[in-house]
PDB file of C-alpha atoms and ligand atoms in Angstrom:
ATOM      1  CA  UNK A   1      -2.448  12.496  -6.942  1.00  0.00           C
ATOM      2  CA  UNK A   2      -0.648  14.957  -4.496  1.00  0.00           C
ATOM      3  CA  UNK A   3       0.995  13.324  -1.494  1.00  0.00           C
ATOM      4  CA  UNK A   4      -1.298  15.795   0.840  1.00  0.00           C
ATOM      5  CA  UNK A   5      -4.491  13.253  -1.089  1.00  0.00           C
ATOM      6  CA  UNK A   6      -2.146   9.971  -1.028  1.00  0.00           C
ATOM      7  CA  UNK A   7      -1.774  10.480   2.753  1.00  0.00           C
ATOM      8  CA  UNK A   8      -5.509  11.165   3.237  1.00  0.00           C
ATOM      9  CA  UNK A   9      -6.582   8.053   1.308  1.00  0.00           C
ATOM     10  CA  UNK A  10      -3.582   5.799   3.609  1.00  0.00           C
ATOM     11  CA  UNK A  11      -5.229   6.577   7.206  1.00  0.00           C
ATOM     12  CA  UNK A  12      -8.704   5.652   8.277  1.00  0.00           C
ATOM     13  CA  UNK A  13      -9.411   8.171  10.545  1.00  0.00           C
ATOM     14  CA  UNK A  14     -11.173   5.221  12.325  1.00  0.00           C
ATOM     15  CA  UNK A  15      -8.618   3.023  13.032  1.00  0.00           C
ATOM     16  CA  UNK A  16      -6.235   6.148  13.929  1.00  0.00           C
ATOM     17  CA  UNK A  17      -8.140   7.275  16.713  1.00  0.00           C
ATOM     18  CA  UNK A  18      -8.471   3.585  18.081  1.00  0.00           C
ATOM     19  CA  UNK A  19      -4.651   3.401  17.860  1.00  0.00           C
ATOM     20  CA  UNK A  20      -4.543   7.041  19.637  1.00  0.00           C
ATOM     21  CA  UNK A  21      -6.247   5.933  22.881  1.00  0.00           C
ATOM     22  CA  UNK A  22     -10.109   7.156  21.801  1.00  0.00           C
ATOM     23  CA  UNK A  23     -12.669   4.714  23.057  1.00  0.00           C
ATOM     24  CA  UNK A  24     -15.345   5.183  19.720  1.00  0.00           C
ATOM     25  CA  UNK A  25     -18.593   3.185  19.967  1.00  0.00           C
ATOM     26  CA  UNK A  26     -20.557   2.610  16.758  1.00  0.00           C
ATOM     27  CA  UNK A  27     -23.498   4.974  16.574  1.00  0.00           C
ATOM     28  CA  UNK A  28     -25.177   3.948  13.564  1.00  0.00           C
ATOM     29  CA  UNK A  29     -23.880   2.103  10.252  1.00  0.00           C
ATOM     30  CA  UNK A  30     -20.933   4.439   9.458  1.00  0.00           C
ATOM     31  CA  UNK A  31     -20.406   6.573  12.244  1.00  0.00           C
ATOM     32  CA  UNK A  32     -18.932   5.944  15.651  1.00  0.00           C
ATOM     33  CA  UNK A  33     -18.902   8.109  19.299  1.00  0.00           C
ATOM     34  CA  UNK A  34     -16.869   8.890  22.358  1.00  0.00           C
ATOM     35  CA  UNK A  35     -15.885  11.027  24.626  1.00  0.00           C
ATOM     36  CA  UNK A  36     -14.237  14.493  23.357  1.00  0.00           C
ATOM     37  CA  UNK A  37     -10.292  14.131  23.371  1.00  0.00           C
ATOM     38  CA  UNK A  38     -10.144  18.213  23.305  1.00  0.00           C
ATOM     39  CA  UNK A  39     -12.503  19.207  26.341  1.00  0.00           C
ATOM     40  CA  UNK A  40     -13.706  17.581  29.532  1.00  0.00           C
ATOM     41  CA  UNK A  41     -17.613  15.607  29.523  1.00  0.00           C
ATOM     42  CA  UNK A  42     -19.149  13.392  31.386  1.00  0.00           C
ATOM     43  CA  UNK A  43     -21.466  12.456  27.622  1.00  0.00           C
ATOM     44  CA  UNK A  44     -20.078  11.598  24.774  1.00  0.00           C
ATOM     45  CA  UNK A  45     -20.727  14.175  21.797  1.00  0.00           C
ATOM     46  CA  UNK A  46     -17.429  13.830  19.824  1.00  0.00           C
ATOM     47  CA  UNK A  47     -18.636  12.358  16.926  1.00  0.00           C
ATOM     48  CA  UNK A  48     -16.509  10.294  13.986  1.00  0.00           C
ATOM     49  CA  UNK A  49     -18.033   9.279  10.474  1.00  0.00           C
ATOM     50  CA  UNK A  50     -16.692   6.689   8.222  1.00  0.00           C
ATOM     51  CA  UNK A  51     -17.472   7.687   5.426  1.00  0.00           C
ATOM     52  CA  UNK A  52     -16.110  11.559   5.458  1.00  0.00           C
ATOM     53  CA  UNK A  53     -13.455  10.433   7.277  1.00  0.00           C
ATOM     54  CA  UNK A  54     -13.776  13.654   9.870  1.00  0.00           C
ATOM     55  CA  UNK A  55     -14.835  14.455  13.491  1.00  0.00           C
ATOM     56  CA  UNK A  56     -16.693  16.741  15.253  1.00  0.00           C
ATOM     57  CA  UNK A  57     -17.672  17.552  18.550  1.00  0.00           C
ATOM     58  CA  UNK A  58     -21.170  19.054  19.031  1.00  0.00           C
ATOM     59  CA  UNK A  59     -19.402  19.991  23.225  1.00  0.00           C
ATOM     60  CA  UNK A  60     -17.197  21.872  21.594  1.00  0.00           C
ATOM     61  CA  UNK A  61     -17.125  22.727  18.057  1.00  0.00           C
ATOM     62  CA  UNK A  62     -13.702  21.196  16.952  1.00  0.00           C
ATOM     63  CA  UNK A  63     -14.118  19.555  14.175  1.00  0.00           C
ATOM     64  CA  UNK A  64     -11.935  18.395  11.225  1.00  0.00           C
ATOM     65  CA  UNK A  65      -9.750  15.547   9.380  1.00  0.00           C
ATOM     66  CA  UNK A  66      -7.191  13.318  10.264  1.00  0.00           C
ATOM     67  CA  UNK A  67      -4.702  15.480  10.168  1.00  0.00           C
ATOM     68  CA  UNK A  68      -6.161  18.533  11.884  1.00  0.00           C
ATOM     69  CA  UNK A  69      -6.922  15.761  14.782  1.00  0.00           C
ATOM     70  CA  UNK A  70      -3.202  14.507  14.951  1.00  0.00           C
ATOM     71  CA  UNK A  71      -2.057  18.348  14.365  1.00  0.00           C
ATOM     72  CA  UNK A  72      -4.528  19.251  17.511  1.00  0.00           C
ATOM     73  CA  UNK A  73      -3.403  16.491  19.723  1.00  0.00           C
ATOM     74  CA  UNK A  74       0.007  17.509  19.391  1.00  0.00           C
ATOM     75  CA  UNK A  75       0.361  21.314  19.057  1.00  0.00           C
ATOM     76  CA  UNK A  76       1.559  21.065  15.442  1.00  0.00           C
ATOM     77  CA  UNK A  77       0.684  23.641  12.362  1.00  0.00           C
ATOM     78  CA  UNK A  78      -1.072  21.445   9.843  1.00  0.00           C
ATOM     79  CA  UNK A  79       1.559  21.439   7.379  1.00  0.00           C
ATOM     80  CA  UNK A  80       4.001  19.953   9.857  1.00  0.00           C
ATOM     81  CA  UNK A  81       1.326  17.334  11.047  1.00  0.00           C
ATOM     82  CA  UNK A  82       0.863  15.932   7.533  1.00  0.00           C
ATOM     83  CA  UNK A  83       4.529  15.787   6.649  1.00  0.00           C
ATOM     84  CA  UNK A  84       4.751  13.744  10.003  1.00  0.00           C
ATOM     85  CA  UNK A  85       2.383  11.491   9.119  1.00  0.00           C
ATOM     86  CA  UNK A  86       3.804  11.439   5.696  1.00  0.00           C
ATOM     87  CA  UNK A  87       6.885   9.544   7.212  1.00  0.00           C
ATOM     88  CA  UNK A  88       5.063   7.595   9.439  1.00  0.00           C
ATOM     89  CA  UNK A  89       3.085   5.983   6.663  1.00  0.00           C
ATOM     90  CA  UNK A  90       5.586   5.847   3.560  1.00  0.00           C
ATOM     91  CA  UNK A  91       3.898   8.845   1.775  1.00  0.00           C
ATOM     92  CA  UNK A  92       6.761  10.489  -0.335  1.00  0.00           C
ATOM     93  CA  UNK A  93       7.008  14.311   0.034  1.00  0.00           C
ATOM     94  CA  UNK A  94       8.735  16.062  -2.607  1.00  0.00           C
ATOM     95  CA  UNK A  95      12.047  16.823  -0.860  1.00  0.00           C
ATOM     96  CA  UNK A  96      12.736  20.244  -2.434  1.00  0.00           C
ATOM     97  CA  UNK A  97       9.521  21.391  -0.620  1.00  0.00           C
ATOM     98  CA  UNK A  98      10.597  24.286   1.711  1.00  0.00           C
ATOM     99  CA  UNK A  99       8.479  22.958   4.497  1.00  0.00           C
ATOM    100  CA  UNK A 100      10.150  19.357   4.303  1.00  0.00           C
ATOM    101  CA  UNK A 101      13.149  20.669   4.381  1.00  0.00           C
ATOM    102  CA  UNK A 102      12.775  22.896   7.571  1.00  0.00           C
ATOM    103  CA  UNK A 103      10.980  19.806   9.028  1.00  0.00           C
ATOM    104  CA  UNK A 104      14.391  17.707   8.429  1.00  0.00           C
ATOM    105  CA  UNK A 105      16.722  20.501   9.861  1.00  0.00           C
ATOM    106  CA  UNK A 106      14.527  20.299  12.885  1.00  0.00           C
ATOM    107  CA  UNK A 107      14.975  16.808  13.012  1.00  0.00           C
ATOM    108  CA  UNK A 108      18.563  16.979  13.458  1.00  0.00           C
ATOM    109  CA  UNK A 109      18.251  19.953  15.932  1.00  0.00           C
ATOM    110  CA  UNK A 110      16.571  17.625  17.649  1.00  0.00           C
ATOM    111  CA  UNK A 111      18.910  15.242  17.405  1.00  0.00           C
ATOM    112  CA  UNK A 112      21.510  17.050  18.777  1.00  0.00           C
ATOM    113  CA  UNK A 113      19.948  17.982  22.043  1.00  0.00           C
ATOM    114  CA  UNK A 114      19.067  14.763  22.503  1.00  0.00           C
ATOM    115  CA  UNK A 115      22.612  13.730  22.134  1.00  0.00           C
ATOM    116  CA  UNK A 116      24.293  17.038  24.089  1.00  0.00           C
ATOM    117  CA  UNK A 117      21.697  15.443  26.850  1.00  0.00           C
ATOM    118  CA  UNK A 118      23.632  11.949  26.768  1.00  0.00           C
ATOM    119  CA  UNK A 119      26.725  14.051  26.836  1.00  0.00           C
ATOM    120  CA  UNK A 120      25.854  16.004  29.871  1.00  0.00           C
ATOM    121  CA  UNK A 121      24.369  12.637  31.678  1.00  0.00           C
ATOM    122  CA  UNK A 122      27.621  10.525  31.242  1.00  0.00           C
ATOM    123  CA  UNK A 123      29.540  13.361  32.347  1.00  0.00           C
ATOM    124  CA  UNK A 124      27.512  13.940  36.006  1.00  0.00           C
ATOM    125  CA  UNK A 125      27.766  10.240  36.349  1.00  0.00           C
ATOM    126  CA  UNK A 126      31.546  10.150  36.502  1.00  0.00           C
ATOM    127  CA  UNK A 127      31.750  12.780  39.644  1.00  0.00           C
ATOM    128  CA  UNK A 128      32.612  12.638  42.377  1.00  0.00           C
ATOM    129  CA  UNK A 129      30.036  12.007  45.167  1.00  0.00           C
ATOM    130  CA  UNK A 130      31.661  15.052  47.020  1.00  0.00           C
ATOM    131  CA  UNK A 131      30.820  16.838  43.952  1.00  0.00           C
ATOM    132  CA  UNK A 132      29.472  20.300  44.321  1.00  0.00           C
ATOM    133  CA  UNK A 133      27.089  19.250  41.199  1.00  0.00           C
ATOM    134  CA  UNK A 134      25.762  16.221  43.532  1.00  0.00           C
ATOM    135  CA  UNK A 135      26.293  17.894  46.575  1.00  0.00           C
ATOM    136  CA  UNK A 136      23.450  20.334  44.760  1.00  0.00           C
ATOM    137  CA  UNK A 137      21.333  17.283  44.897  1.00  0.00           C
ATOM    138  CA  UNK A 138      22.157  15.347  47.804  1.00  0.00           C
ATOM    139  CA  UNK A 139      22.532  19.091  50.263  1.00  0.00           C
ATOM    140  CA  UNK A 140      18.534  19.323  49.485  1.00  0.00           C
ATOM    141  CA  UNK A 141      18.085  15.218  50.523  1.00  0.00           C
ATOM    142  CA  UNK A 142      17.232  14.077  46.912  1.00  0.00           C
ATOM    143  CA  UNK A 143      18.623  11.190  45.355  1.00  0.00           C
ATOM    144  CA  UNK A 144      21.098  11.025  42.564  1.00  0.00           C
ATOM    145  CA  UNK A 145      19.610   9.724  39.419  1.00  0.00           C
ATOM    146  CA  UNK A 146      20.321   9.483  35.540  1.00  0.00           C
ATOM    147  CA  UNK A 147      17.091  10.691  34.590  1.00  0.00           C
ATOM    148  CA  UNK A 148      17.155  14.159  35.596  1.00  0.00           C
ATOM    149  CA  UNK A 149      20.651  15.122  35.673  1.00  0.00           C
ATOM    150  CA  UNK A 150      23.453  16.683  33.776  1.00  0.00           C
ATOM    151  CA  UNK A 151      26.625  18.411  34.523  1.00  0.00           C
ATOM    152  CA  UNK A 152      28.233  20.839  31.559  1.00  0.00           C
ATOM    153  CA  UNK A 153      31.984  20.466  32.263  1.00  0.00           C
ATOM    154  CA  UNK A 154      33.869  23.131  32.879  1.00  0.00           C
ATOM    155  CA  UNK A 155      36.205  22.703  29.345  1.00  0.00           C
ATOM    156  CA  UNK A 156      35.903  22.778  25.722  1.00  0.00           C
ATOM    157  CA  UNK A 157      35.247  19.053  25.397  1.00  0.00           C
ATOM    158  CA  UNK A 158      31.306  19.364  24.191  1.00  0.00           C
ATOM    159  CA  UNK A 159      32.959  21.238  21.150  1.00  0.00           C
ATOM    160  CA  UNK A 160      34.714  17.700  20.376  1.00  0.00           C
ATOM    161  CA  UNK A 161      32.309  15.911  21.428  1.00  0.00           C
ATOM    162  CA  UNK A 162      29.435  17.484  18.815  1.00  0.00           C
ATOM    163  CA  UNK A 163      31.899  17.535  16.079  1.00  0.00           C
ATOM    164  CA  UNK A 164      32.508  13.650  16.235  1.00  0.00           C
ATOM    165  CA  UNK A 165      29.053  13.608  16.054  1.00  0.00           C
ATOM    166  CA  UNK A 166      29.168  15.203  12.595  1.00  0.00           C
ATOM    167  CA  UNK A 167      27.511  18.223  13.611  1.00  0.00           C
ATOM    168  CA  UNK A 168      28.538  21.791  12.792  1.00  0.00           C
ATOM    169  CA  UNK A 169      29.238  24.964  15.415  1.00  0.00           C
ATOM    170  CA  UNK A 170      26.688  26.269  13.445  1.00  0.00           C
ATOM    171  CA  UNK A 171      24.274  24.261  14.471  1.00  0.00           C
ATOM    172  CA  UNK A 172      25.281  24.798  17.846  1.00  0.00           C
ATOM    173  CA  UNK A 173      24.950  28.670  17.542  1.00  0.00           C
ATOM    174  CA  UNK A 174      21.094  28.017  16.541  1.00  0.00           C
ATOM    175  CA  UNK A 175      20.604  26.153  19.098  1.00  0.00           C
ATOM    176  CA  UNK A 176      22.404  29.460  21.648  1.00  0.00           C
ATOM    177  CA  UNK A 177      24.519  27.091  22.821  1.00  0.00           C
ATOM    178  CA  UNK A 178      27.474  28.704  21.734  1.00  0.00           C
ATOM    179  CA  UNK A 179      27.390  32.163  21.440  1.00  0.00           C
ATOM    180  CA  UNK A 180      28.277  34.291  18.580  1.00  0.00           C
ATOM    181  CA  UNK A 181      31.711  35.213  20.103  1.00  0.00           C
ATOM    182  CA  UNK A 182      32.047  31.511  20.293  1.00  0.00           C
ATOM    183  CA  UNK A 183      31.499  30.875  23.980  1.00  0.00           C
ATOM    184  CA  UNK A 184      29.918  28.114  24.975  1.00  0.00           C
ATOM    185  CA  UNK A 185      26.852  29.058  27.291  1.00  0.00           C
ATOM    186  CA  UNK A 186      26.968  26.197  29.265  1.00  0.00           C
ATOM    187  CA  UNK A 187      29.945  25.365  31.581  1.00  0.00           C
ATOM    188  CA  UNK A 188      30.552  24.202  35.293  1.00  0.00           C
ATOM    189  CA  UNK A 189      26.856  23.695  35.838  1.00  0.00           C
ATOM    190  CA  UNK A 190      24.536  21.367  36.515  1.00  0.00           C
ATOM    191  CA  UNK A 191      22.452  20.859  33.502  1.00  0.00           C
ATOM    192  CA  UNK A 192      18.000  20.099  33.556  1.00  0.00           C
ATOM    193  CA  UNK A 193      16.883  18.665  30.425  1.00  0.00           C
ATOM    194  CA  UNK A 194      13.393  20.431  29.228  1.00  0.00           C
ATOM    195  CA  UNK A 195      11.510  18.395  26.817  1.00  0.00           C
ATOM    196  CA  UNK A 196       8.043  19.129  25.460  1.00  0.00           C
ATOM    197  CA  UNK A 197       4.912  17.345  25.372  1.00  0.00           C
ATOM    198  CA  UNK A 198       6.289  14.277  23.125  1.00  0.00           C
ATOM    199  CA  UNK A 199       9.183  13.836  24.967  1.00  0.00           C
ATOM    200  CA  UNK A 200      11.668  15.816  22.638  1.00  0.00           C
ATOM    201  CA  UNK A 201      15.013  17.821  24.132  1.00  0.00           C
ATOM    202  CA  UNK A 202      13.851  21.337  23.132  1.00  0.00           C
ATOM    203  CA  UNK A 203      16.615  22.360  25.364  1.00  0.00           C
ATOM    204  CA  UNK A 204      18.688  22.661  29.193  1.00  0.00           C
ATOM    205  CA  UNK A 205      18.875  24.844  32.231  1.00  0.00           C
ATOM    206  CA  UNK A 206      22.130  25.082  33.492  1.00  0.00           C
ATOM    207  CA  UNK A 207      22.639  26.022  37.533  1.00  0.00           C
ATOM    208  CA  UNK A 208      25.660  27.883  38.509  1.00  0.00           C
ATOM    209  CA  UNK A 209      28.282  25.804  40.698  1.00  0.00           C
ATOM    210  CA  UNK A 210      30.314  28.496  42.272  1.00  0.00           C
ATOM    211  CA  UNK A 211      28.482  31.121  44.679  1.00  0.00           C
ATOM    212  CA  UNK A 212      31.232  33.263  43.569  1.00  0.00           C
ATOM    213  CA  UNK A 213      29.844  33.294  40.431  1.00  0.00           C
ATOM    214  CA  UNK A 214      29.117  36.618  38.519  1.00  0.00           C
ATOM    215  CA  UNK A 215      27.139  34.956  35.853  1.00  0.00           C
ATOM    216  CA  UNK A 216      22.954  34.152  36.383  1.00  0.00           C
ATOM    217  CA  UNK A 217      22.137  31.859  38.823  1.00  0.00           C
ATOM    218  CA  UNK A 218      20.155  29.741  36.487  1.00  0.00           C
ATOM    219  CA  UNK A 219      20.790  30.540  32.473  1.00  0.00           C
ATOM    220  CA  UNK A 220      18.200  28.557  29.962  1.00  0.00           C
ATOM    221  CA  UNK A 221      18.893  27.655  26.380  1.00  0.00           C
ATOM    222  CA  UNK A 222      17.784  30.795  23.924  1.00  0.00           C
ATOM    223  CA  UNK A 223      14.691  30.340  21.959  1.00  0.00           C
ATOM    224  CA  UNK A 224      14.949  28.431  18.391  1.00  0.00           C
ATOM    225  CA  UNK A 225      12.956  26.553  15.838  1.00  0.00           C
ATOM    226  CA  UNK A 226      12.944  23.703  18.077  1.00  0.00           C
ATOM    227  CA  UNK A 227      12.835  25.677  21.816  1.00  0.00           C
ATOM    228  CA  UNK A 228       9.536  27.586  21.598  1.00  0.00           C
ATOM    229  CA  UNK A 229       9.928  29.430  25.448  1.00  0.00           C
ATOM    230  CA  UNK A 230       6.250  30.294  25.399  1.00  0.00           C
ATOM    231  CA  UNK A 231       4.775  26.588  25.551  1.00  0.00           C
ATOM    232  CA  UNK A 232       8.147  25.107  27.314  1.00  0.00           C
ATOM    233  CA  UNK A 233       7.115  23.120  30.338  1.00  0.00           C
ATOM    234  CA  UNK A 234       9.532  21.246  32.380  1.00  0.00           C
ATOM    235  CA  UNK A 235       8.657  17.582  33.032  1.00  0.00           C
ATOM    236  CA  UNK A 236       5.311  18.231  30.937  1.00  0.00           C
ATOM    237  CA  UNK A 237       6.223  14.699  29.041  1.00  0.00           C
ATOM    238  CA  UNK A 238       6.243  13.071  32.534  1.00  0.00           C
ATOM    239  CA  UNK A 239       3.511  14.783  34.004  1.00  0.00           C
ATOM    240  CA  UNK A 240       0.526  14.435  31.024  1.00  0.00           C
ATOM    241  CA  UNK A 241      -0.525  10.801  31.840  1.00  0.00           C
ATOM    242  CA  UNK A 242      -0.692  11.297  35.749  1.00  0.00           C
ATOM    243  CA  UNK A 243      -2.389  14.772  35.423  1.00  0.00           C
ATOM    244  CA  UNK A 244      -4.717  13.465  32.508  1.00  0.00           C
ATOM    245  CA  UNK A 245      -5.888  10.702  35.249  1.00  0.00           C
ATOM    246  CA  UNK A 246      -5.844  12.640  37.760  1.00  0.00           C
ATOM    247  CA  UNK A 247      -7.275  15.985  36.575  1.00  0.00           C
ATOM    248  CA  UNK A 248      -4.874  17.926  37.888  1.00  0.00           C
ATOM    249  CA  UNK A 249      -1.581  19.318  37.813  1.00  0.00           C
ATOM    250  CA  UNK A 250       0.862  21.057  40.462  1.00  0.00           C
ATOM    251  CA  UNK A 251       2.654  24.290  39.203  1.00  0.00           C
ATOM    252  CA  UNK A 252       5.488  24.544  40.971  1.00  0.00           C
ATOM    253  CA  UNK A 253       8.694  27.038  40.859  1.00  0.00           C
ATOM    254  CA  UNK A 254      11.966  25.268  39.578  1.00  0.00           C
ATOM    255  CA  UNK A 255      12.889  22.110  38.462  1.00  0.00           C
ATOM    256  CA  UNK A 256      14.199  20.969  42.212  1.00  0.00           C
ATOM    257  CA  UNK A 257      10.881  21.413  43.151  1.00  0.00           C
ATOM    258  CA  UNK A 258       9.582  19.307  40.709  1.00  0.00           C
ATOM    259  CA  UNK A 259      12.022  16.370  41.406  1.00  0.00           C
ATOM    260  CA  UNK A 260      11.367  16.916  45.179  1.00  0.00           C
ATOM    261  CA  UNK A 261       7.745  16.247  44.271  1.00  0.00           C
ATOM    262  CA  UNK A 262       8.598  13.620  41.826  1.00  0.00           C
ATOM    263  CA  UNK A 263      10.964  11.966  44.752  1.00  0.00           C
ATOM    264  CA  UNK A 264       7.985  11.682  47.290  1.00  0.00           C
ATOM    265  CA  UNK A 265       5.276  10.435  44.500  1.00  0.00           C
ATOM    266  CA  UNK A 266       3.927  13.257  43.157  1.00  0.00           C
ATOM    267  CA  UNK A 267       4.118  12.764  39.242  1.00  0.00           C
ATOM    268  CA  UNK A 268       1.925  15.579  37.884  1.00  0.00           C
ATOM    269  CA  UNK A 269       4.256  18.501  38.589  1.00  0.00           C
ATOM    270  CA  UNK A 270       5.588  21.027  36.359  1.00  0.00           C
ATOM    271  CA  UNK A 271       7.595  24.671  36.033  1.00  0.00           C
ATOM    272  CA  UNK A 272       8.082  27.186  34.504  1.00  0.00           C
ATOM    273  CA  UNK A 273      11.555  27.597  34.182  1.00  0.00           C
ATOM    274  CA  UNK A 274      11.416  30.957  35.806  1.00  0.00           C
ATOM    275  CA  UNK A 275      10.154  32.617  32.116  1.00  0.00           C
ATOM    276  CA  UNK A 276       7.077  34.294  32.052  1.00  0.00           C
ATOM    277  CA  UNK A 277       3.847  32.336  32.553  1.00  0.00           C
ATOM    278  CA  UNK A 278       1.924  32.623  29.163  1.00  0.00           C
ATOM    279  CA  UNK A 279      -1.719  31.989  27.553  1.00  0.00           C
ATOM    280  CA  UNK A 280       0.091  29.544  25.308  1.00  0.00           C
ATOM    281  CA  UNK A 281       0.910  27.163  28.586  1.00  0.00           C
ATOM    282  CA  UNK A 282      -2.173  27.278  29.987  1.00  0.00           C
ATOM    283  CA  UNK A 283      -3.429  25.943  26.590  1.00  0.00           C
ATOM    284  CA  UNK A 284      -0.511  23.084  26.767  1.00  0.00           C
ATOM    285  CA  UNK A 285      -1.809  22.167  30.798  1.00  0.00           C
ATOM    286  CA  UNK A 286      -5.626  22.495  29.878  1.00  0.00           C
ATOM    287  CA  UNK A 287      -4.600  19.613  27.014  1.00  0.00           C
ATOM    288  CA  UNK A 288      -2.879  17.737  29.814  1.00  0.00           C
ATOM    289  CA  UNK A 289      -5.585  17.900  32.278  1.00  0.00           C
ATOM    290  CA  UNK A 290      -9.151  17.995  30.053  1.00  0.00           C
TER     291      UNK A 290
HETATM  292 ZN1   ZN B   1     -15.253  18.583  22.432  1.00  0.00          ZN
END
């Protein structure tokens, strides 16, 4: 049996929508109903069966298996939803698949950011209160906190830093953040962390200290496997559960006006990062909001 089959026959696509959240109501011996998880009604007409272990929604027309649902749900490709759920429930992949094995560099991409984020954190938290990194944040009245904050030091220590993590400068250079003359692109600034939808570090937006500066005011991390610019949403992660209840989202300009918002209760706010606003985020906030 292929793994793709062994998966398949491991999930009931039942009891993985319970699990997800999806209120289904039995509708008959085999087959079970709620609302639709893709579009917004007021009646349910997303439909589940038991036995073909599929859905569809007669609101909408998706329709599909357990893996396009979990693909769906989280803005995957198919392939990459099934090799996710493949780890998740002990299915073995055949490692020298080319697909696996771009799924497990990713992983540690990943990884990285998450851990150049830790690196950036501990570092803001040692400054001085006088600062100009916290007086950024305390000259606009916010408050200092170890959720949103970073500051990129102004020396070569992240090189030292990554390398006793065991990764490589060439994983850095994928990730743009060193460049191919071997600058680092990040230094003397204070550092946003942009993660997607599940949460991930996809990557940082670093804000120039010194007014003197020649460089950009605000520099972003370049695209890469893991930083796709045209669905990037700050504080989307944050944001989905309040806007989801809600049914509504703010849209604001940078990411001190979505702390500001944040500071003073508002939890469904996101930006842009000053890129250009594209079809593919509108998708990502209609998901958040329907
Ligand atoms: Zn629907």
């Amino acid at each position: 049996m292929s793994w793709l089959a062994e998966l398949k026959e491991k999930i009931n696509i039942v009891d993985f929508l319970i699990q997800d959240g999806i209120q289904l109501k039995a509708d008959g011996v085999d087959r079970y109903t709620s609302l639709c998880p893709f579009h917004t009604e007021k009646t349910p007409s997303f439909k589940v069966s038991q036995t073909f272990q599929n859905y569809k929604c007669f609101g909408c027309g998706e329709y599909g298996d357990v893996i396009q649902y979990y693909a769906k749900r989280n803005a995957l490709d198919y392939y990459t939803a099934a090799l996710m759920l493949a780890e998740k429930y002990g299915v073995k992949v055949d490692s020298k698949n080319s697909e696996f094995k771009k799924i497990q560099t990713n992983k540690e991409l990943y990884q990285l950011n998450k851990d150049l984020e830790d690196f950036y954190r501990s570092n803001f938290l040692r400054l001085p209160d006088n600062h100009p990194a916290k007086l950024q944040i305390t000259n606009r009245k916010l408050s200092i906190n170890d959720r949103d904050f970073g500051y990129a030091p102004n020396d070569n220590s992240v090189i030292n830093f990554i390398k006793n993590k065991g990764y490589t400068i060439e994983q850095m250079k994928e990730l743009g953040h060193i460049n191919e003359k071997n600058n680092i692109q990040q230094k003397n600034r204070l550092m946003f962390f942009i993660r997607n939808y599940m949460g991930k570090t996809v990557g940082f937006t670093g804000r120039a200290l010194d007014s003197n500066e020649t460089n950009f005011k605000y520099v972003n991390s370049k695209a890469s496997s893991v930083f796709n610019k045209k669905v990037a949403l700050y504080n989307i992660d944050e944001a989905k559960m309040e806007a989801k209840g809600k049914e509504e989202i703010y849209i604001v300009e940078g990411q001190f006006d979505v702390i500001a918002l944040n500071q003073n209760g508002y939890k469904n706010v996101i930006c842009i990062s000053g890129t250009a606003f594209t079809k593919e985020m509108i998708r990502e906030i209609t998901r958040c909001i329907g």
